[in-house]
Coordinates of C-alpha atoms in Angstrom, one line a residue:
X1463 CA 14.2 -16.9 -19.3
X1464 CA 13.2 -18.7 -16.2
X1465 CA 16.0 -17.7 -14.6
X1466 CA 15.1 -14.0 -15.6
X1467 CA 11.3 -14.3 -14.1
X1468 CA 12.8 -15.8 -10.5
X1469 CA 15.2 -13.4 -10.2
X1470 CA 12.9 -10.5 -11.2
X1471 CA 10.0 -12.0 -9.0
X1472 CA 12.2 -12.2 -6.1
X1473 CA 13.5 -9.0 -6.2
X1474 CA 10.2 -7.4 -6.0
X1475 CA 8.5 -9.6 -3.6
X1476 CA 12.1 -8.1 -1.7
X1477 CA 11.6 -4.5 -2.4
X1478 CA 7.6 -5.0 -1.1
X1479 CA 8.7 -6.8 2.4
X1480 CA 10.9 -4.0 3.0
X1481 CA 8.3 -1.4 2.0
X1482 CA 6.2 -3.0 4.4
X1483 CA 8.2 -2.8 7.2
X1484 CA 9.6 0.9 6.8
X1485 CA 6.7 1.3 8.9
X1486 CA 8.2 -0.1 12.5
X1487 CA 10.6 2.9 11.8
X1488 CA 9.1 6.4 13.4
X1489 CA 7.0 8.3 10.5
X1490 CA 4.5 10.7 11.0
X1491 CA 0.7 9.9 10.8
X1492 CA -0.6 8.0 7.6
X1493 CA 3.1 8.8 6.2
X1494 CA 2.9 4.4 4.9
X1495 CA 4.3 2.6 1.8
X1496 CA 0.4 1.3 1.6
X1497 CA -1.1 2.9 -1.7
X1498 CA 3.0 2.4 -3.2
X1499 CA 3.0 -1.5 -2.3
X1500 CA 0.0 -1.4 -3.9
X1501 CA 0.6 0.4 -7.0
X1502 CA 3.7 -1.4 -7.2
X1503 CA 2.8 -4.7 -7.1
X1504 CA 0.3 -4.1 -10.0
X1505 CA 2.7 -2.7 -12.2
X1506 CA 5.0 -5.5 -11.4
X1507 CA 4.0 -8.9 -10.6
X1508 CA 2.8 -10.4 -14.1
X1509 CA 0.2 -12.6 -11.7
X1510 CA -2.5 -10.8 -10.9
X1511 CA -3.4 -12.5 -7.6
X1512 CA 0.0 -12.4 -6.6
X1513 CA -0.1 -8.5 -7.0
X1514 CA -2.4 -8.7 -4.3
X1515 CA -1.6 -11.3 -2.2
X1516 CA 2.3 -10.5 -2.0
X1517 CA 1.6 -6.7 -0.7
X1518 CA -1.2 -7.8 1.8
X1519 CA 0.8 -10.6 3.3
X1520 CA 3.4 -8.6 3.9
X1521 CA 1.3 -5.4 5.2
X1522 CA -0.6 -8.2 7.5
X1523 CA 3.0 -9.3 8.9
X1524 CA 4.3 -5.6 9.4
X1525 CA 1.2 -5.1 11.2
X1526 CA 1.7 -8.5 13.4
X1527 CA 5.0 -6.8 14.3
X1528 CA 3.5 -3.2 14.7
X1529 CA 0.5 -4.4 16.9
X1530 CA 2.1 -7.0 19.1
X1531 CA 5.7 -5.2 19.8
X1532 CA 5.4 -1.5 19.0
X1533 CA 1.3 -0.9 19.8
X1534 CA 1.2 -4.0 22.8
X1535 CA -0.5 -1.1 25.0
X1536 CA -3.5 -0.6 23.2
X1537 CA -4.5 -4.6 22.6
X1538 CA -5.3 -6.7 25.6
X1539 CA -3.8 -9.7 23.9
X1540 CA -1.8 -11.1 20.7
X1541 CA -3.3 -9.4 17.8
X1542 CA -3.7 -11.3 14.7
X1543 CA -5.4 -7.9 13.0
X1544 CA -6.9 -4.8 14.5
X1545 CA -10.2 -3.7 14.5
X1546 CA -11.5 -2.5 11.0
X1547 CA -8.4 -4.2 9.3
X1548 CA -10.9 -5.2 6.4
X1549 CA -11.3 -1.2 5.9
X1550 CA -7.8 -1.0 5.4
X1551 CA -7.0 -4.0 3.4
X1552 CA -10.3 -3.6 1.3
X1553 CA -8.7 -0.3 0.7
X1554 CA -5.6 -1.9 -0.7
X1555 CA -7.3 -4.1 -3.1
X1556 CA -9.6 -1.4 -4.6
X1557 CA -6.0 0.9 -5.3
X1558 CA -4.3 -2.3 -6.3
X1559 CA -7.4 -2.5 -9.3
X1560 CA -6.8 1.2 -9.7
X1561 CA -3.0 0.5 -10.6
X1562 CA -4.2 -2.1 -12.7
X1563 CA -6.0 0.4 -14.5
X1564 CA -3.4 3.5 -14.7
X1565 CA -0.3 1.7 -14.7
X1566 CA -0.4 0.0 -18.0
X1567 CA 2.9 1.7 -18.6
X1568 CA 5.0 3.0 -16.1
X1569 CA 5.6 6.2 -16.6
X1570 CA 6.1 9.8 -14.3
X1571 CA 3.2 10.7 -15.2
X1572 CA 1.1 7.9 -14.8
X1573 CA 2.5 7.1 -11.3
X1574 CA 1.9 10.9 -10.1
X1575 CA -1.9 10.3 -10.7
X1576 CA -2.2 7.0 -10.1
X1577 CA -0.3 7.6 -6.5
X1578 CA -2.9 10.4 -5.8
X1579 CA -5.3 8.4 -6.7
X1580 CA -4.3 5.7 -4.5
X1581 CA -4.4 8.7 -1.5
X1582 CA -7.9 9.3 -2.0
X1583 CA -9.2 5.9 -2.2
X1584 CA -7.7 5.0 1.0
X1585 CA -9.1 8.5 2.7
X1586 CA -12.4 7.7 1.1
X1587 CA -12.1 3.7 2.3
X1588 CA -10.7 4.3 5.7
X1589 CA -12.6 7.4 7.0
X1590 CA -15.7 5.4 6.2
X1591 CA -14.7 2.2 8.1
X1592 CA -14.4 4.7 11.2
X1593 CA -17.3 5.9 10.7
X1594 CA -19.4 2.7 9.7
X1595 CA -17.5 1.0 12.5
X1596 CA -17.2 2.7 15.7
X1597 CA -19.7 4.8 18.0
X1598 CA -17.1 7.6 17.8
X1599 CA -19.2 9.8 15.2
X1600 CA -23.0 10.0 14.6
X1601 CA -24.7 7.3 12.0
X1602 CA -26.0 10.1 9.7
X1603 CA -24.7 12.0 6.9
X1604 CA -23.5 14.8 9.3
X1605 CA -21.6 12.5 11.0
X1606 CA -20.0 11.1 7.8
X1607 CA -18.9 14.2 7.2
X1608 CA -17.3 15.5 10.4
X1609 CA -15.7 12.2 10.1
X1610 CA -13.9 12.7 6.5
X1611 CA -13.4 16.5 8.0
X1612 CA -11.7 14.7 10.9
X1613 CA -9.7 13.1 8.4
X1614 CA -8.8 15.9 6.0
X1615 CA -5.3 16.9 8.0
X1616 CA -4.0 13.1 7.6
X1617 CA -4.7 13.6 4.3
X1618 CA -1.3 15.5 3.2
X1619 CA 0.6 13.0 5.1
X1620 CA -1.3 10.1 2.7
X1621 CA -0.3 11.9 -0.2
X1622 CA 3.2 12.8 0.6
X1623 CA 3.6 8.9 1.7
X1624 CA 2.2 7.6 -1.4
X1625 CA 4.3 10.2 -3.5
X1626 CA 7.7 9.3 -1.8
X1627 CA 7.4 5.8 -1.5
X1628 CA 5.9 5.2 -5.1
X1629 CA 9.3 7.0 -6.4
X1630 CA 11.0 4.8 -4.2
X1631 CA 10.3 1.8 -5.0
X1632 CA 9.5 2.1 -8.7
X1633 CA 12.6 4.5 -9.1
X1634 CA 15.0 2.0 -8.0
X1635 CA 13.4 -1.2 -9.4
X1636 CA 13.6 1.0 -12.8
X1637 CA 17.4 1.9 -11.8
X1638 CA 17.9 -1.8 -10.9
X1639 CA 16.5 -2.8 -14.2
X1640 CA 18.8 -0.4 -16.0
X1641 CA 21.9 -1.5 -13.7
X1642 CA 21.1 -5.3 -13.9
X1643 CA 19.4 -6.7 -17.3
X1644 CA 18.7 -10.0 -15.8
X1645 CA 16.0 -8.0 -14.0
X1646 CA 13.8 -6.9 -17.4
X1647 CA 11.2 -9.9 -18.9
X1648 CA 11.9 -9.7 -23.0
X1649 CA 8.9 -9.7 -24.9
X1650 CA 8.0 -12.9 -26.9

């Protein structure tokens, strides 16, 4: 049974490191594994600290990666996180309770809504850190809203990411469960 768990474990801390860094390859805007990892790791990991620390530690290193050898021109040094990062990553956590809640059992279904769900948490989440957090847009209601109307055209890109990615990973760790029994925990 151990065996089982360690094999299982390490296949989907696997499947979330390369998630993570599908992102150095060219995507359009927002088009990210994040809401996904996130989702997936709450369905999955039978820890629930490790269903949050896995994803994030691996999002952190993709972004170590992305910030210091893909995005060197807009930081003036080695980047350990951008600015706002706790926007983001707060966003991951609060989708990561969300999959908690709607993934119970995986199923189509579910994963459609929770994966939409997951889009609009991080639009709601991540437009606000840009607007709490830089001088770009007004500190009044008007500018909270230009700034999620400034947002809305990422949006589809979220959505589409999230959708693709979520049947991505959870469509082949369920395909890999089929193909390799080792893979499924027995109920005791």
């Amino acid at each position: 049974m151990k065996e089982k768990i360690n094999l299982r474990f390490n296949v989907i801390v696997i499947m979330v490191f390369i998630a993570a860094f599908s992102r150095l390859f060219p995507h359009p805007p927002n088009f990210a594994p994040i809401g996904a990892m996130a989702l997936f790791g709450a369905a999955y990991f039978s820890q629930r600290y490790l269903a949050f620390l896995i994803p994030i530690v691996s999002i952190w290193l993709s972004d170590l990666v992305l910030n210091n050898v893909i995005y060197t021109k807009y930081f003036s040094g080695f980047a350990w996180v951008t600015p706002g990062f706790y926007w983001t990553y707060g966003a991951f956590v609060l989708i990561g309770i969300t999959g908690f809640a709607l993934l119970q059992k995986v199923k189509v279904q579910n994963l459609f809504f929770a994966s939409i769900m997951a889009s609009l948490v991080f639009f709601i989440v991540s437009n606000f850190g840009v607007w709490a957090s830089t001088n770009i847009y007004p500190k009044d209601f008007n500018g909270l809203l230009i700034c999620y109307t400034a947002g809305l055209p990422f949006l589809k890109n979220t959505i589409l990411g999230d959708w693709i990615y979520t049947a991505a990973l959870f469509g082949s760790f369920e395909f890999a469960q089929y193909k390799i029994p080792a893979l499924r925990i027995q109920s005791v």
